[in-house]
């Protein structure tokens, strides 16, 4: 049979299959047209090589299909869209020589159905059906209902036929199916193809889900990283580079391997935490602390004692004893090489230059200076630090001090060591003991820092107002240097040589702009301040300087002179009157002298007697020791009543009331003993007490006068109060010898050993 031949590219048509294809090649178009004009039959055959434009016999498969053209649609530019249905297999024997279109000699190529028994058929059917269902489920183009429809049949032959038509596989596979005329062969091939396709689908699915997973993961990571980057950017930090930066610093750090090891470990931990993690901040804080601690870094001390002396002299007036003692200990230090000398503790009233002389010592020795204020420290952790497990943990004050000093051998001032107290949160003074003890402080443990700190090269100086509240073991570790109150003269010199020049400079003035007369200075000291030290004085001078600075600018820059006469303009009215002695001699009123942590003071003791039952009352700001010494006084008086003409019944028929007025500072101590006894005898006997006499001394039951402390402060206070005669225990005579004549000048100091002598000097003649 001769039929027009149409070569198809990439398509294999099988019997019963309806296909649509477009043809553009002239020869094919002619072939279709020829067929349309005849019996509509063509031979459709696939090209082996789809690229060939004018295929010959060798380019075509030999097996094709005889098809019937169902529809032809003319497309623009001479192309045709053809719908055809495959009828039966046929073999191309040879191509014709017709010029316009291809013709071929075609021979039918019948297929065989094979012969199977029903079980075989059923088995084949089920296998194929199952395979196809699987295939259909996986194939996106095959709809569920069409699977149903296709597998509706019960005949394996039909089923295979349907499947082949609906199979969407490469045309070369289809060509193989077309060429397999034996049913068995076709069946096997089909099963193979299906199984293969299914396998391919599975693999594709796996690949796809892997890809999806990867994409998802990448996407998620990318988003997270992006967020992290933005957060870090916001915070201006970047853990990795920060960690690197830390590592560089560790390399440079002068420290033992132990410290470096620890740091490296922490940096590793730091690197592994993300920056929005609170742990990260904690680790960073810790690393920074360790990096800032001085470890093995030390400054070089100056050994030049002469220079040290010069600096101490230059910066502080007076304070001879202190300076001397400090220079001695510096000498010892330079001889022993190490800080073996005991820790100095400067004790004295506020504003007497304890802190500032310590700073001068640091300067004299070329040391870094750190001040650690211990006032009000109650919690041991403030000294020793908090463990890192606490939220907001910090190093203690000592470790912090070292950190801010930046070297391991600074001068550390432990300010107000008498003001530490212990409560339920551990023992602060025990912690301080460890700090100050040369045996233990080589390995001082701060809870936060964890690695032991070496404090052995730190030079400690402590300050205190009073020794009473310092614990005994702590006292034992320190050498006490007393810093006394200043006399008016000392204050005058300090003001003139140190405070005033400093204030003038601080306020942008110089000596062409301001002068302060000596008389004005003396007046400021006596009329505007009442203190043991010079802090108030310094404040007053600063006040004057501020006001003068303004005046200088207002007054067309003429030098401003501050004198005693215009002082009120700057400071207002004087606050204190110089003369405070009692105006006249009185009965039952005696002036005593007291020492307090803020300097000396006078206290007026009053006694009243009244008819009663021999009771005895004490009022005012006084402590237990004072009460006891009042009772001792009464006992003494009763024992010697007859000497002073007091009748024995007197104590049964009268009450005594002792009162200590004025002063918010609680006073305690035995040194008011003779004062109270004198006041009582005066009140009982009705003899007046001289107004210009003041006294201090402890009394015994037998009327002996025992020595007291703080004499310089007391004498200064007496003088300030306008007292001219002071009764002092005989045993204090050596102390008086040490006190400068400036204090004792114009004061009559009478040494007394017994109450008799006291009364002799105190009681006015009848
Ligand atoms: P403290 O520590 O004893 O309470 P400060 O050391 O703070 O007292 O002294 C208060 C002020 O008085 C500081 O400005 C200090 O320089 C000054 N000052 C105290 N004593 C003297 C002195 N002897 N010479 C010079 N200035 C002094």
Short mmCIF file of N, CA, C and O and ligand atoms in Angstrom, two decimals, residues 315-319 348-357 415 463 465 486 494 498-499 502 534-535 538, ligand 1:
data_model
loop_
_atom_site.label_atom_id
_atom_site.label_comp_id
_atom_site.label_asym_id
_atom_site.label_seq_id
_atom_site.Cartn_x
_atom_site.Cartn_y
_atom_site.Cartn_z
N UNK A 315 52.66 70.65 100.67
CA UNK A 315 51.21 70.56 100.53
C UNK A 315 50.45 70.67 101.84
O UNK A 315 49.26 70.89 101.83
N UNK A 316 51.15 70.47 102.97
CA UNK A 316 50.42 70.55 104.24
C UNK A 316 51.17 71.34 105.28
O UNK A 316 52.36 71.15 105.48
N UNK A 317 50.42 72.18 105.91
CA UNK A 317 51.00 72.96 106.98
C UNK A 317 50.93 72.14 108.27
O UNK A 317 49.95 71.42 108.50
N UNK A 318 51.95 72.30 109.12
CA UNK A 318 51.91 71.62 110.42
C UNK A 318 51.91 70.12 110.26
O UNK A 318 52.63 69.58 109.44
N UNK A 319 51.10 69.45 111.05
CA UNK A 319 50.99 67.99 111.04
C UNK A 319 52.35 67.31 111.21
O UNK A 319 52.60 66.25 110.63
N UNK A 348 41.54 61.16 113.58
CA UNK A 348 41.33 62.53 114.01
C UNK A 348 40.01 63.05 113.52
O UNK A 348 39.31 62.38 112.74
N UNK A 349 39.63 64.23 113.96
CA UNK A 349 38.33 64.80 113.58
C UNK A 349 38.27 65.08 112.08
O UNK A 349 39.32 65.11 111.43
N UNK A 350 37.08 65.27 111.53
CA UNK A 350 36.94 65.51 110.10
C UNK A 350 37.62 66.82 109.68
O UNK A 350 37.70 67.74 110.48
N UNK A 351 38.06 66.85 108.45
CA UNK A 351 38.61 68.08 107.89
C UNK A 351 39.99 68.43 108.38
O UNK A 351 40.44 69.56 108.22
N UNK A 352 40.68 67.47 108.98
CA UNK A 352 42.01 67.78 109.48
C UNK A 352 43.10 67.32 108.52
O UNK A 352 44.26 67.24 108.89
N UNK A 353 42.72 66.99 107.32
CA UNK A 353 43.73 66.72 106.30
C UNK A 353 44.19 65.28 106.22
O UNK A 353 45.23 65.00 105.61
N UNK A 354 43.43 64.34 106.78
CA UNK A 354 43.86 62.94 106.74
C UNK A 354 43.86 62.41 105.30
O UNK A 354 44.83 61.83 104.84
N UNK A 355 42.76 62.64 104.64
CA UNK A 355 42.67 62.16 103.27
C UNK A 355 43.68 62.86 102.39
O UNK A 355 44.35 62.22 101.57
N UNK A 356 43.78 64.16 102.57
CA UNK A 356 44.61 64.88 101.62
C UNK A 356 46.09 64.59 101.86
O UNK A 356 46.87 64.59 100.92
N UNK A 357 46.49 64.28 103.10
CA UNK A 357 47.90 63.96 103.28
C UNK A 357 48.20 62.57 102.68
O UNK A 357 49.29 62.34 102.14
N UNK A 415 39.17 54.84 103.56
CA UNK A 415 38.63 56.00 104.25
C UNK A 415 37.53 55.58 105.23
O UNK A 415 36.68 54.76 104.89
N UNK A 463 41.90 55.80 107.42
CA UNK A 463 41.57 56.98 108.22
C UNK A 463 40.36 56.64 109.09
O UNK A 463 39.55 55.79 108.74
N UNK A 465 37.74 58.56 112.40
CA UNK A 465 37.47 59.69 113.28
C UNK A 465 37.70 59.29 114.72
O UNK A 465 38.09 60.10 115.56
N UNK A 486 42.97 71.55 114.80
CA UNK A 486 43.87 72.68 114.59
C UNK A 486 43.54 73.82 115.54
O UNK A 486 42.38 74.07 115.86
N UNK A 494 47.05 77.55 107.63
CA UNK A 494 46.56 76.65 106.57
C UNK A 494 45.74 77.44 105.55
O UNK A 494 45.90 77.30 104.35
N UNK A 498 47.51 77.63 102.12
CA UNK A 498 47.02 76.53 101.27
C UNK A 498 45.61 76.75 100.74
O UNK A 498 45.38 76.74 99.55
N UNK A 499 44.68 76.93 101.67
CA UNK A 499 43.28 76.94 101.24
C UNK A 499 42.96 78.14 100.36
O UNK A 499 42.36 77.98 99.30
N UNK A 502 44.49 78.08 96.89
CA UNK A 502 43.84 77.04 96.08
C UNK A 502 42.47 77.52 95.61
O UNK A 502 42.09 77.32 94.46
N UNK A 534 39.37 71.99 108.91
CA UNK A 534 39.30 73.24 108.13
C UNK A 534 38.35 73.14 106.95
O UNK A 534 38.40 73.95 106.05
N UNK A 535 37.47 72.16 106.99
CA UNK A 535 36.61 71.99 105.83
C UNK A 535 35.62 73.15 105.69
O UNK A 535 35.42 73.67 104.60
N UNK A 538 37.39 76.16 104.49
CA UNK A 538 37.63 76.10 103.04
C UNK A 538 36.36 76.50 102.28
O UNK A 538 36.42 77.23 101.30
P1 LIG B 1 39.82 64.54 106.45
O1 LIG B 1 40.19 63.47 105.53
O2 LIG B 1 40.67 64.54 107.65
O3 LIG B 1 38.40 64.57 106.82
P2 LIG B 1 40.55 66.27 104.29
O4 LIG B 1 41.84 65.60 104.01
O5 LIG B 1 39.43 66.04 103.39
O6 LIG B 1 40.11 65.92 105.75
O7 LIG B 1 40.83 67.81 104.43
C1 LIG B 1 39.90 68.81 104.15
C2 LIG B 1 40.55 69.94 103.39
O8 LIG B 1 41.44 70.66 104.25
C3 LIG B 1 41.37 69.49 102.23
O9 LIG B 1 41.16 70.36 101.16
C4 LIG B 1 42.80 69.59 102.73
O10 LIG B 1 43.70 69.83 101.69
C5 LIG B 1 42.74 70.74 103.66
N1 LIG B 1 43.71 70.61 104.73
C6 LIG B 1 43.55 69.96 105.91
N2 LIG B 1 44.64 70.01 106.66
C7 LIG B 1 45.55 70.73 105.96
C8 LIG B 1 46.90 71.15 106.24
N3 LIG B 1 47.52 70.83 107.37
N4 LIG B 1 47.54 71.87 105.30
C9 LIG B 1 46.91 72.19 104.16
N5 LIG B 1 45.65 71.85 103.85
C10 LIG B 1 44.96 71.12 104.73
#
